[in-house]
Structures are given as structure tokens and as C-alpha cells.
Amino acid sequence: MQTKEITNEGLKRGYQLTITADEIAARVDGEVKKIAPQVKMPGFRPGKVPANLVKKMHGEQIHAQAINDTIRESVDGLMQDNELRPAMQPRVELGEGYEEGKDAVLTVELEILPKVEAPTLDNLKLERLTVPVGEDQVDEAIARLAEGQKSYKDAAKTKKAGDGDQLIIDFTGKLDGEEFEGGKAEDAPLVLGSGQFIPGFEEQLTGSKAGDEKTISVTFPDDYPADNLKGKEATFDIVVKAVKVETESKIDDEMAQNFGLDSLDKLKELMRGQLEQETAGLTRTQMKRQLLDTLAAGHDFPVPEGMVNAEFDQIWAQLEQEASSEEDPKAAMKEIEAEKDDYRRIAERRVRLGLLLSEIGQQNNVQVSQQEMSMLIQQAAQQYSPDDREKFVQYVQQEPMAAAQLRAPLYEDKVVDFLFDKAEVTEREVTREELEAAIEAEESEAAKPAKKKAAPKKKAPAKKAAAKKDGEKKAAPKKKAPAKKAEPKKAAEKKPAAKKAPAKKKAPAKKAAAKK
């Protein structure tokens, strides 16, 4: 095999490999010898079929397999002989016009990983901001919990329902006088003013009393999920079976028992633990951002363009999905488009930090065990339907890049923990508001253009901020359910057909290569 370097620019490399016809022919002959003992042909004893007849019967298949194997081994040899560390899968092309009996000319293009100098960790200093959880915070949390546990009691029969009151109703929906599927329910609870139903529905029930029967007309919104109901005018025959008023929520042992706990003290203990866990998570986020900023400030090496593109594509896909759930998707997308260059710079920073953390981990023998990897795969599989879980597990086991993507966040966290242990850490007590402000300030600092550190960056919308967390990826969020529905959330019978069932998730088809 002849090798010729044709590209050597930055991290980009290109090679031309020539595999001679004699090498390919020898490979074919070797394959023929391997399969000849298994070939059966009338008139010949097993294993005695002449090689020329084996070639005649299976030549095309044998030649294709020989070419594929030779190309794979040639590319592997190229990487080994030149000590190349590809950032992503190399692009390999067989020259046009190749046919059996001729030399095979391959073009191999790739980007290599940069040489990264692991930093010295002797002078690493970090500040840990902690938030003590006081009794007043616990009490506030329990008060919010009590407020969310609203209960209702029957009102006087003469009570006219108003906003905040709960109706228990039976309803039957009709289009052109005919009932439509899913438009009927019995003993359905509806809180007036809650926006559970489509516009005009609840308003026409204001002032109703127990025992009232009425027919109302409503028009389904043009963006309603069910095509057969979009923009259609419908009538609903309604029977008001009861009017209920909200009762005062008492914070006592009985309330705690409703949550399966023995007493209010136990509920407070549980709530305190949750708050402490929550603030500990914020503290870790703040420290990690601080650490990443410190590492980013001290390293500025070139990164593979392909890895940056892959990372940017992931960020952009998340932003597009989030924008689609906004009230005005076009306006949201326009705002995001205006900051496209910033997001690409963030993708580059993420890749650089990922490579740096990977180098630190390798230098210090940070490992993800096989047991940890198996747990990761099983946890990730739970987001798929039972029928697709086994397919997902097989996919990850067969695709090294998919396994690397799944492994990356855990490996990164283990390297971060290692660096926390190595750092000189000082602690300072702050309020939760101060801690959240510190996190936001660090995020904003990381998002500034590299050459404009003095100019404060316009604060990104809350939804977009998620994409700007350097080094921290999150799963793409699910789309929000429609804000307005024609059916109650707890109907005794079928819900209106307008509500679509969520589509099953499929095993990912794309290979991830944003981080190692």
C-alpha cells in the first residue's frame, strides 16, 4: 500500500492510499481458500471444488468483502503508523471508476485531536457558596405545599358559582347536533377561572347553581390539536350537579398524614432535607461554573471544527424545540437567530473544556466503571417505551459514539469532583437569592464574546439560558401540552378526541461526537 499526505492544515489531515490490484487479488484468493471447504457443488466431494469455480459462484460477494476488509485495515494502519487521534469518524472515499483488477485509490480525510497540556493543579482555588436552611424557609415551603393541596366542600344550594369555585358537571359535546367522540364526561370537576376548558366554556357557567341545566355554544381554537375540531363551533349540554367552595388548608398532623407521613414534624424533616439537597445542587452548579471559567481562562488551543459543528447542532436543535413551544415561535426564533454567533462560540468553548477535562481525567486515571456504565444505559433506556428499551440498549452497545455520548456527562462530573478535591476551597454563607445571582453572573460572564469582556451581555431569555451552561448538557425538553383544552383533566369517561397521545420515542439515530 502506498500512502501520500495531501492535506496538513491545522487539525485537518488528508491522505491518498493506493492499494494495488495484486494486494486485493491476494486478499480475494485468501478468502476463497477460507470458504472453499464449505462450498458444495454437484459432482465434487465436499472441500474439493476448484478455486476458479468458487470464484465463479461467489466472486462478486468475495471481492466486495475483500475490498471492505482491506479498506478498513488500511485506514486502521494509517492511524497507527502516523499516530493519529481522530476527533470524529474519518471520511473515506473509494475513487470513481474502480473496478476489479485495478488499483484501489482511497481518499481519507479527518480532523485530529489537538495536543492538550493538562494544567498544574497546585494553585487551584475555588469558593463554595453555601445556603443554610432555616425554620422560616421550611415553614414557607410547607405553606406552599398546603396551598397546592386545595380541597372543596359543598356550598349552599342557592350559591351562584364564581371564580375559584368548583363545579361538578356532566357534559355532552355535539357538532351539528351529533355527539363527537371524546366529548362526553360525567362527574367532571371544573374550577372556574382555571382555564381548563377552551375559551368561552367556563365563562358561560359563571353564576350557575346546583341542579342547573344549560346548553352553551363554544368555538374550538384554530390551533386545537384535533383536526376535526379546529375552528369548529360546538354545543355542550351541561348538568351542574354541585357547586363547591374552597376550604382552608390547615397545616397540622392530618395534612402530613395525607402525604403518608406520621406527623407534621416528619413532614418538616422531609422538607428540610429536600431544601438542603436543592441548595447543595445549586452550590455545586456555582462551583462547577467557577471551575470551568478558571480552566477556560487559562487554555486557548484549537479545537476540531467537526466537533464544534456537532455541539452547535445539538444546542441549536434544543433552542429550536424550545422556541416552538413559545406563544410566538417566529419571534422567539428571530431573537435566537440574532445571537447565533454567540451560541457557536459557546459550542467551541464546550468542546475545548470537554477535551481539557478529558485530558485531566486521563492524566489522573479517572475511570467510569463497567457497572456505572451499565446503570447509565439502563437509566437512559427508561425514557423509551418498553418495546424500544431493548433496542436502545443494543444500539448503545453496538455504537461506540452513542456509548461515549452517554458516558460523557458522568465522566465529566467525576473529573470535576476530582478537581474539587484537589482545589483549595473556601466557604462563604449566602442567601439563596445571592447564590442564584452568582450562578447567573457566572453564566453571563461565560457567554460574553471573547474580545469584549468589558461589555455586559444582554441577558438571554430564561429558556435560552439552558443552552448557555458550559459543560452542562440537559435532555431536550418535552413540548408543553396545549394550555387550553376542551375536556377536564379528570373526566370519568373518555376525554375529547382532541387531545393527542404522546408519540413513542425512537432510539436515537444520530451519532454524538461533541465530547469524549
Short mmCIF file of N, CA and C in Angstrom, two decimals, residues 125-272:
data_model
loop_
_atom_site.label_atom_id
_atom_site.label_comp_id
_atom_site.label_asym_id
_atom_site.label_seq_id
_atom_site.Cartn_x
_atom_site.Cartn_y
_atom_site.Cartn_z
N LYS A 125 -7.82 27.42 43.20
CA LYS A 125 -8.58 27.94 44.34
C LYS A 125 -10.03 28.19 43.94
N LEU A 126 -10.97 27.74 44.78
CA LEU A 126 -12.40 27.89 44.50
C LEU A 126 -13.11 28.38 45.76
N GLU A 127 -14.24 29.03 45.55
CA GLU A 127 -15.07 29.47 46.67
C GLU A 127 -16.41 28.73 46.60
N ARG A 128 -16.77 28.12 47.72
CA ARG A 128 -18.05 27.40 47.81
C ARG A 128 -19.05 28.29 48.56
N LEU A 129 -20.14 28.65 47.84
CA LEU A 129 -21.20 29.45 48.46
C LEU A 129 -22.26 28.50 49.03
N THR A 130 -22.52 28.60 50.32
CA THR A 130 -23.48 27.70 50.96
C THR A 130 -24.68 28.49 51.48
N VAL A 131 -25.82 27.81 51.50
CA VAL A 131 -27.06 28.44 51.95
C VAL A 131 -27.61 27.64 53.13
N PRO A 132 -27.58 28.18 54.34
CA PRO A 132 -28.18 27.47 55.47
C PRO A 132 -29.69 27.46 55.34
N VAL A 133 -30.30 26.34 55.67
CA VAL A 133 -31.77 26.22 55.59
C VAL A 133 -32.35 26.46 56.98
N GLY A 134 -33.06 27.58 57.12
CA GLY A 134 -33.66 27.94 58.41
C GLY A 134 -35.10 27.49 58.55
N GLU A 135 -35.64 27.64 59.76
CA GLU A 135 -37.01 27.23 60.03
C GLU A 135 -38.02 28.01 59.19
N ASP A 136 -37.72 29.29 58.96
CA ASP A 136 -38.66 30.09 58.18
C ASP A 136 -38.78 29.60 56.76
N GLN A 137 -37.66 29.11 56.18
CA GLN A 137 -37.71 28.57 54.83
C GLN A 137 -38.50 27.27 54.77
N VAL A 138 -38.33 26.45 55.82
CA VAL A 138 -39.11 25.20 55.88
C VAL A 138 -40.59 25.51 55.99
N ASP A 139 -40.92 26.48 56.86
CA ASP A 139 -42.33 26.85 57.04
C ASP A 139 -42.93 27.40 55.74
N GLU A 140 -42.17 28.21 55.02
CA GLU A 140 -42.66 28.76 53.75
C GLU A 140 -42.91 27.65 52.73
N ALA A 141 -42.02 26.68 52.70
CA ALA A 141 -42.17 25.57 51.76
C ALA A 141 -43.41 24.74 52.08
N ILE A 142 -43.65 24.52 53.36
CA ILE A 142 -44.82 23.74 53.76
C ILE A 142 -46.09 24.53 53.49
N ALA A 143 -46.03 25.85 53.67
CA ALA A 143 -47.19 26.68 53.37
C ALA A 143 -47.55 26.61 51.88
N ARG A 144 -46.51 26.60 51.02
CA ARG A 144 -46.75 26.46 49.58
C ARG A 144 -47.33 25.10 49.26
N LEU A 145 -46.85 24.10 50.00
CA LEU A 145 -47.37 22.74 49.81
C LEU A 145 -48.84 22.67 50.19
N ALA A 146 -49.19 23.32 51.29
CA ALA A 146 -50.58 23.32 51.74
C ALA A 146 -51.47 24.04 50.74
N GLU A 147 -50.95 25.13 50.18
CA GLU A 147 -51.73 25.89 49.21
C GLU A 147 -52.03 25.06 47.97
N GLY A 148 -51.08 24.17 47.63
CA GLY A 148 -51.29 23.33 46.46
C GLY A 148 -52.22 22.17 46.70
N GLN A 149 -52.54 21.91 47.96
CA GLN A 149 -53.45 20.81 48.30
C GLN A 149 -54.86 21.36 48.56
N LYS A 150 -55.42 21.99 47.57
CA LYS A 150 -56.72 22.59 47.75
C LYS A 150 -57.80 21.51 47.88
N SER A 151 -58.74 21.77 48.76
CA SER A 151 -59.89 20.87 48.90
C SER A 151 -61.17 21.72 48.86
N TYR A 152 -62.26 21.07 48.52
CA TYR A 152 -63.53 21.79 48.33
C TYR A 152 -64.64 21.09 49.11
N LYS A 153 -65.60 21.89 49.54
CA LYS A 153 -66.76 21.34 50.23
C LYS A 153 -68.02 21.89 49.56
N ASP A 154 -69.12 21.16 49.72
CA ASP A 154 -70.37 21.57 49.09
C ASP A 154 -70.82 22.93 49.61
N ALA A 155 -71.23 23.78 48.67
CA ALA A 155 -71.76 25.10 49.04
C ALA A 155 -73.27 24.99 49.20
N ALA A 156 -73.89 26.05 49.71
CA ALA A 156 -75.36 26.08 49.82
C ALA A 156 -75.98 25.93 48.43
N LYS A 157 -77.13 25.30 48.36
CA LYS A 157 -77.75 25.03 47.05
C LYS A 157 -78.08 26.31 46.30
N THR A 158 -78.22 27.40 47.02
CA THR A 158 -78.53 28.68 46.35
C THR A 158 -77.28 29.42 45.91
N LYS A 159 -76.10 28.87 46.22
CA LYS A 159 -74.83 29.54 45.89
C LYS A 159 -74.64 29.62 44.38
N LYS A 160 -74.36 30.82 43.88
CA LYS A 160 -74.05 31.02 42.48
C LYS A 160 -72.53 30.94 42.31
N ALA A 161 -72.09 30.08 41.40
CA ALA A 161 -70.66 29.83 41.23
C ALA A 161 -69.93 31.03 40.66
N GLY A 162 -68.77 31.33 41.23
CA GLY A 162 -67.90 32.39 40.73
C GLY A 162 -66.48 31.89 40.59
N ASP A 163 -65.57 32.77 40.19
CA ASP A 163 -64.17 32.37 40.03
C ASP A 163 -63.63 31.74 41.30
N GLY A 164 -62.93 30.62 41.13
CA GLY A 164 -62.35 29.91 42.27
C GLY A 164 -63.24 28.83 42.82
N ASP A 165 -64.53 28.86 42.48
CA ASP A 165 -65.44 27.80 42.93
C ASP A 165 -65.32 26.60 41.99
N GLN A 166 -65.61 25.44 42.55
CA GLN A 166 -65.53 24.21 41.77
C GLN A 166 -66.92 23.70 41.42
N LEU A 167 -67.10 23.36 40.15
CA LEU A 167 -68.34 22.75 39.69
C LEU A 167 -68.11 21.27 39.43
N ILE A 168 -69.10 20.46 39.75
CA ILE A 168 -69.11 19.05 39.35
C ILE A 168 -70.18 18.94 38.27
N ILE A 169 -69.77 18.59 37.06
CA ILE A 169 -70.70 18.65 35.94
C ILE A 169 -70.69 17.36 35.11
N ASP A 170 -71.81 17.13 34.43
CA ASP A 170 -71.88 16.18 33.32
C ASP A 170 -71.96 17.02 32.06
N PHE A 171 -71.27 16.61 31.00
CA PHE A 171 -71.42 17.37 29.76
C PHE A 171 -71.38 16.45 28.55
N THR A 172 -72.06 16.88 27.50
CA THR A 172 -72.08 16.16 26.23
C THR A 172 -71.86 17.16 25.11
N GLY A 173 -70.78 16.98 24.35
CA GLY A 173 -70.46 17.89 23.26
C GLY A 173 -71.03 17.40 21.94
N LYS A 174 -71.46 18.34 21.11
CA LYS A 174 -72.06 17.99 19.82
C LYS A 174 -71.55 18.93 18.72
N LEU A 175 -71.38 18.35 17.53
CA LEU A 175 -71.08 19.11 16.33
C LEU A 175 -72.24 18.93 15.36
N ASP A 176 -72.89 20.03 14.98
CA ASP A 176 -74.05 19.95 14.09
C ASP A 176 -75.11 18.99 14.64
N GLY A 177 -75.27 19.02 15.97
CA GLY A 177 -76.29 18.20 16.61
C GLY A 177 -75.91 16.76 16.85
N GLU A 178 -74.69 16.35 16.42
CA GLU A 178 -74.25 14.97 16.61
C GLU A 178 -73.11 14.92 17.63
N GLU A 179 -73.22 13.98 18.58
CA GLU A 179 -72.16 13.82 19.57
C GLU A 179 -70.84 13.45 18.88
N PHE A 180 -69.74 14.01 19.36
CA PHE A 180 -68.44 13.64 18.80
C PHE A 180 -67.66 12.83 19.83
N GLU A 181 -66.79 12.00 19.32
CA GLU A 181 -66.04 11.07 20.17
C GLU A 181 -65.17 11.83 21.17
N GLY A 182 -65.26 11.42 22.44
CA GLY A 182 -64.45 12.04 23.47
C GLY A 182 -65.01 13.33 24.02
N GLY A 183 -66.19 13.72 23.57
CA GLY A 183 -66.76 14.99 24.02
C GLY A 183 -67.76 14.83 25.13
N LYS A 184 -67.65 13.74 25.89
CA LYS A 184 -68.64 13.47 26.93
C LYS A 184 -67.94 13.06 28.22
N ALA A 185 -68.47 13.53 29.36
CA ALA A 185 -67.91 13.15 30.66
C ALA A 185 -68.97 13.28 31.73
N GLU A 186 -68.79 12.52 32.81
CA GLU A 186 -69.69 12.57 33.96
C GLU A 186 -68.88 12.88 35.21
N ASP A 187 -69.52 13.63 36.13
CA ASP A 187 -68.89 13.99 37.41
C ASP A 187 -67.51 14.62 37.19
N ALA A 188 -67.42 15.47 36.19
CA ALA A 188 -66.15 16.13 35.88
C ALA A 188 -65.96 17.36 36.76
N PRO A 189 -64.82 17.48 37.46
CA PRO A 189 -64.56 18.68 38.28
C PRO A 189 -64.02 19.81 37.41
N LEU A 190 -64.50 21.01 37.66
CA LEU A 190 -64.03 22.17 36.92
C LEU A 190 -63.99 23.37 37.86
N VAL A 191 -62.79 23.96 38.01
CA VAL A 191 -62.65 25.17 38.82
C VAL A 191 -62.78 26.38 37.89
N LEU A 192 -63.75 27.20 38.13
CA LEU A 192 -63.97 28.37 37.28
C LEU A 192 -62.76 29.32 37.37
N GLY A 193 -62.33 29.79 36.21
CA GLY A 193 -61.18 30.68 36.16
C GLY A 193 -59.86 29.96 36.03
N SER A 194 -59.90 28.62 35.98
CA SER A 194 -58.66 27.85 35.90
C SER A 194 -58.13 27.72 34.48
N GLY A 195 -58.96 27.99 33.48
CA GLY A 195 -58.54 27.87 32.09
C GLY A 195 -58.38 26.45 31.62
N GLN A 196 -59.08 25.50 32.28
CA GLN A 196 -59.00 24.10 31.88
C GLN A 196 -59.68 23.86 30.54
N PHE A 197 -60.73 24.61 30.26
CA PHE A 197 -61.53 24.38 29.07
C PHE A 197 -61.25 25.46 28.03
N ILE A 198 -61.74 25.25 26.82
CA ILE A 198 -61.49 26.21 25.75
C ILE A 198 -62.19 27.53 26.04
N PRO A 199 -61.74 28.63 25.42
CA PRO A 199 -62.31 29.95 25.70
C PRO A 199 -63.83 29.96 25.53
N GLY A 200 -64.48 30.60 26.50
CA GLY A 200 -65.94 30.74 26.44
C GLY A 200 -66.69 29.68 27.19
N PHE A 201 -66.05 28.57 27.50
CA PHE A 201 -66.74 27.46 28.17
C PHE A 201 -67.00 27.82 29.63
N GLU A 202 -65.95 28.15 30.36
CA GLU A 202 -66.10 28.41 31.79
C GLU A 202 -66.90 29.67 32.04
N GLU A 203 -66.68 30.69 31.19
CA GLU A 203 -67.36 31.96 31.40
C GLU A 203 -68.89 31.79 31.38
N GLN A 204 -69.38 30.89 30.55
CA GLN A 204 -70.83 30.71 30.43
C GLN A 204 -71.42 29.91 31.60
N LEU A 205 -70.54 29.37 32.44
CA LEU A 205 -71.03 28.65 33.62
C LEU A 205 -70.96 29.50 34.88
N THR A 206 -70.38 30.68 34.78
CA THR A 206 -70.34 31.59 35.93
C THR A 206 -71.77 31.97 36.32
N GLY A 207 -72.04 31.87 37.62
CA GLY A 207 -73.40 32.17 38.10
C GLY A 207 -74.30 30.96 38.17
N SER A 208 -73.80 29.79 37.78
CA SER A 208 -74.61 28.57 37.82
C SER A 208 -74.83 28.12 39.26
N LYS A 209 -75.93 27.39 39.47
CA LYS A 209 -76.25 26.81 40.78
C LYS A 209 -76.40 25.31 40.61
N ALA A 210 -76.30 24.58 41.71
CA ALA A 210 -76.50 23.13 41.68
C ALA A 210 -77.88 22.83 41.13
N GLY A 211 -77.94 21.88 40.19
CA GLY A 211 -79.21 21.49 39.58
C GLY A 211 -79.49 22.19 38.26
N ASP A 212 -78.72 23.21 37.92
CA ASP A 212 -78.95 23.92 36.65
C ASP A 212 -78.62 23.01 35.47
N GLU A 213 -79.40 23.17 34.41
CA GLU A 213 -79.13 22.51 33.14
C GLU A 213 -79.10 23.58 32.06
N LYS A 214 -78.08 23.53 31.22
CA LYS A 214 -78.00 24.55 30.17
C LYS A 214 -77.21 24.02 28.99
N THR A 215 -77.40 24.67 27.88
CA THR A 215 -76.64 24.36 26.66
C THR A 215 -75.84 25.59 26.28
N ILE A 216 -74.56 25.41 26.08
CA ILE A 216 -73.70 26.54 25.73
C ILE A 216 -73.07 26.29 24.36
N SER A 217 -72.68 27.37 23.70
CA SER A 217 -72.00 27.27 22.41
C SER A 217 -70.59 27.82 22.55
N VAL A 218 -69.65 27.08 22.00
CA VAL A 218 -68.25 27.49 22.04
C VAL A 218 -67.61 27.20 20.68
N THR A 219 -66.50 27.87 20.40
CA THR A 219 -65.75 27.63 19.17
C THR A 219 -64.36 27.14 19.52
N PHE A 220 -63.98 26.01 18.97
CA PHE A 220 -62.64 25.48 19.23
C PHE A 220 -61.60 26.38 18.57
N PRO A 221 -60.46 26.59 19.23
CA PRO A 221 -59.40 27.43 18.64
C PRO A 221 -58.88 26.84 17.33
N ASP A 222 -58.37 27.72 16.47
CA ASP A 222 -57.84 27.27 15.19
C ASP A 222 -56.60 26.38 15.35
N ASP A 223 -55.90 26.52 16.49
CA ASP A 223 -54.70 25.70 16.70
C ASP A 223 -54.97 24.51 17.61
N TYR A 224 -56.26 24.12 17.72
CA TYR A 224 -56.61 22.99 18.59
C TYR A 224 -55.96 21.72 18.04
N PRO A 225 -55.47 20.82 18.88
CA PRO A 225 -54.73 19.64 18.41
C PRO A 225 -55.52 18.71 17.50
N ALA A 226 -56.85 18.57 17.71
CA ALA A 226 -57.63 17.63 16.89
C ALA A 226 -58.11 18.32 15.61
N ASP A 227 -57.73 17.76 14.47
CA ASP A 227 -58.07 18.37 13.19
C ASP A 227 -59.58 18.48 12.98
N ASN A 228 -60.34 17.50 13.49
CA ASN A 228 -61.79 17.51 13.24
C ASN A 228 -62.52 18.55 14.10
N LEU A 229 -61.80 19.19 15.04
CA LEU A 229 -62.43 20.18 15.90
C LEU A 229 -61.89 21.60 15.70
N LYS A 230 -60.77 21.72 14.98
CA LYS A 230 -60.16 23.04 14.79
C LYS A 230 -61.15 24.05 14.20
N GLY A 231 -61.32 25.15 14.91
CA GLY A 231 -62.15 26.23 14.40
C GLY A 231 -63.64 25.91 14.32
N LYS A 232 -64.07 24.75 14.80
CA LYS A 232 -65.47 24.34 14.69
C LYS A 232 -66.28 24.88 15.86
N GLU A 233 -67.52 25.25 15.59
CA GLU A 233 -68.45 25.66 16.64
C GLU A 233 -69.16 24.42 17.15
N ALA A 234 -69.22 24.28 18.46
CA ALA A 234 -69.84 23.12 19.07
C ALA A 234 -70.77 23.57 20.19
N THR A 235 -71.70 22.69 20.53
CA THR A 235 -72.57 22.94 21.69
C THR A 235 -72.28 21.89 22.74
N PHE A 236 -72.48 22.28 23.99
CA PHE A 236 -72.32 21.35 25.10
C PHE A 236 -73.56 21.41 25.98
N ASP A 237 -74.22 20.25 26.15
CA ASP A 237 -75.32 20.12 27.10
C ASP A 237 -74.72 19.84 28.45
N ILE A 238 -75.04 20.68 29.43
CA ILE A 238 -74.38 20.61 30.73
C ILE A 238 -75.39 20.49 31.86
N VAL A 239 -75.08 19.60 32.79
CA VAL A 239 -75.85 19.48 34.03
C VAL A 239 -74.90 19.81 35.18
N VAL A 240 -75.24 20.85 35.96
CA VAL A 240 -74.43 21.23 37.12
C VAL A 240 -74.91 20.40 38.31
N LYS A 241 -74.11 19.46 38.73
CA LYS A 241 -74.52 18.54 39.79
C LYS A 241 -74.20 19.08 41.18
N ALA A 242 -73.16 19.95 41.27
CA ALA A 242 -72.81 20.52 42.58
C ALA A 242 -71.95 21.74 42.39
N VAL A 243 -72.05 22.65 43.36
CA VAL A 243 -71.16 23.81 43.44
C VAL A 243 -70.40 23.68 44.75
N LYS A 244 -69.08 23.76 44.67
CA LYS A 244 -68.25 23.59 45.85
C LYS A 244 -67.36 24.82 46.04
N VAL A 245 -67.05 25.12 47.31
CA VAL A 245 -66.18 26.23 47.63
C VAL A 245 -64.91 25.70 48.28
N GLU A 246 -63.82 26.44 48.10
CA GLU A 246 -62.54 26.02 48.63
C GLU A 246 -62.53 26.09 50.15
N THR A 247 -61.96 25.07 50.78
CA THR A 247 -61.85 25.06 52.23
C THR A 247 -60.42 25.47 52.63
N GLU A 248 -60.29 26.00 53.80
CA GLU A 248 -58.99 26.45 54.28
C GLU A 248 -58.09 25.25 54.55
N SER A 249 -56.86 25.31 54.04
CA SER A 249 -55.90 24.23 54.25
C SER A 249 -55.21 24.42 55.59
N LYS A 250 -55.31 23.43 56.46
CA LYS A 250 -54.68 23.51 57.77
C LYS A 250 -53.35 22.77 57.75
N ILE A 251 -52.35 23.42 58.33
CA ILE A 251 -51.02 22.82 58.43
C ILE A 251 -50.95 22.11 59.77
N ASP A 252 -51.18 20.80 59.76
CA ASP A 252 -51.20 20.03 61.01
C ASP A 252 -50.81 18.59 60.70
N ASP A 253 -50.93 17.74 61.72
CA ASP A 253 -50.57 16.34 61.56
C ASP A 253 -51.43 15.65 60.50
N GLU A 254 -52.70 16.06 60.40
CA GLU A 254 -53.59 15.44 59.43
C GLU A 254 -53.09 15.71 58.00
N MET A 255 -52.64 16.94 57.77
CA MET A 255 -52.09 17.26 56.46
C MET A 255 -50.88 16.37 56.15
N ALA A 256 -49.99 16.19 57.13
CA ALA A 256 -48.82 15.35 56.93
C ALA A 256 -49.22 13.92 56.62
N GLN A 257 -50.28 13.45 57.31
CA GLN A 257 -50.75 12.09 57.08
C GLN A 257 -51.30 11.90 55.67
N ASN A 258 -51.83 12.98 55.08
CA ASN A 258 -52.29 12.91 53.69
C ASN A 258 -51.15 12.64 52.73
N PHE A 259 -49.93 12.97 53.17
CA PHE A 259 -48.74 12.70 52.36
C PHE A 259 -48.07 11.39 52.78
N GLY A 260 -48.71 10.62 53.64
CA GLY A 260 -48.17 9.33 54.05
C GLY A 260 -47.14 9.40 55.16
N LEU A 261 -47.12 10.53 55.90
CA LEU A 261 -46.17 10.69 57.00
C LEU A 261 -46.90 10.68 58.34
N ASP A 262 -46.16 10.39 59.39
CA ASP A 262 -46.79 10.23 60.70
C ASP A 262 -47.24 11.53 61.32
N SER A 263 -46.46 12.59 61.10
CA SER A 263 -46.75 13.84 61.81
C SER A 263 -46.21 15.03 61.03
N LEU A 264 -46.59 16.22 61.50
CA LEU A 264 -46.10 17.45 60.88
C LEU A 264 -44.59 17.57 61.05
N ASP A 265 -44.08 17.11 62.19
CA ASP A 265 -42.63 17.16 62.41
C ASP A 265 -41.88 16.33 61.36
N LYS A 266 -42.46 15.17 61.01
CA LYS A 266 -41.84 14.33 59.99
C LYS A 266 -41.86 15.03 58.63
N LEU A 267 -42.97 15.73 58.34
CA LEU A 267 -43.08 16.47 57.09
C LEU A 267 -42.04 17.59 57.04
N LYS A 268 -41.86 18.28 58.15
CA LYS A 268 -40.86 19.35 58.20
C LYS A 268 -39.45 18.78 58.00
N GLU A 269 -39.21 17.62 58.60
CA GLU A 269 -37.90 16.97 58.46
C GLU A 269 -37.64 16.61 56.99
N LEU A 270 -38.67 16.07 56.36
CA LEU A 270 -38.54 15.70 54.95
C LEU A 270 -38.32 16.95 54.08
N MET A 271 -39.09 18.00 54.37
CA MET A 271 -38.98 19.23 53.58
C MET A 271 -37.61 19.87 53.76
N ARG A 272 -37.09 19.83 54.98
CA ARG A 272 -35.76 20.39 55.24
C ARG A 272 -34.71 19.63 54.41
#
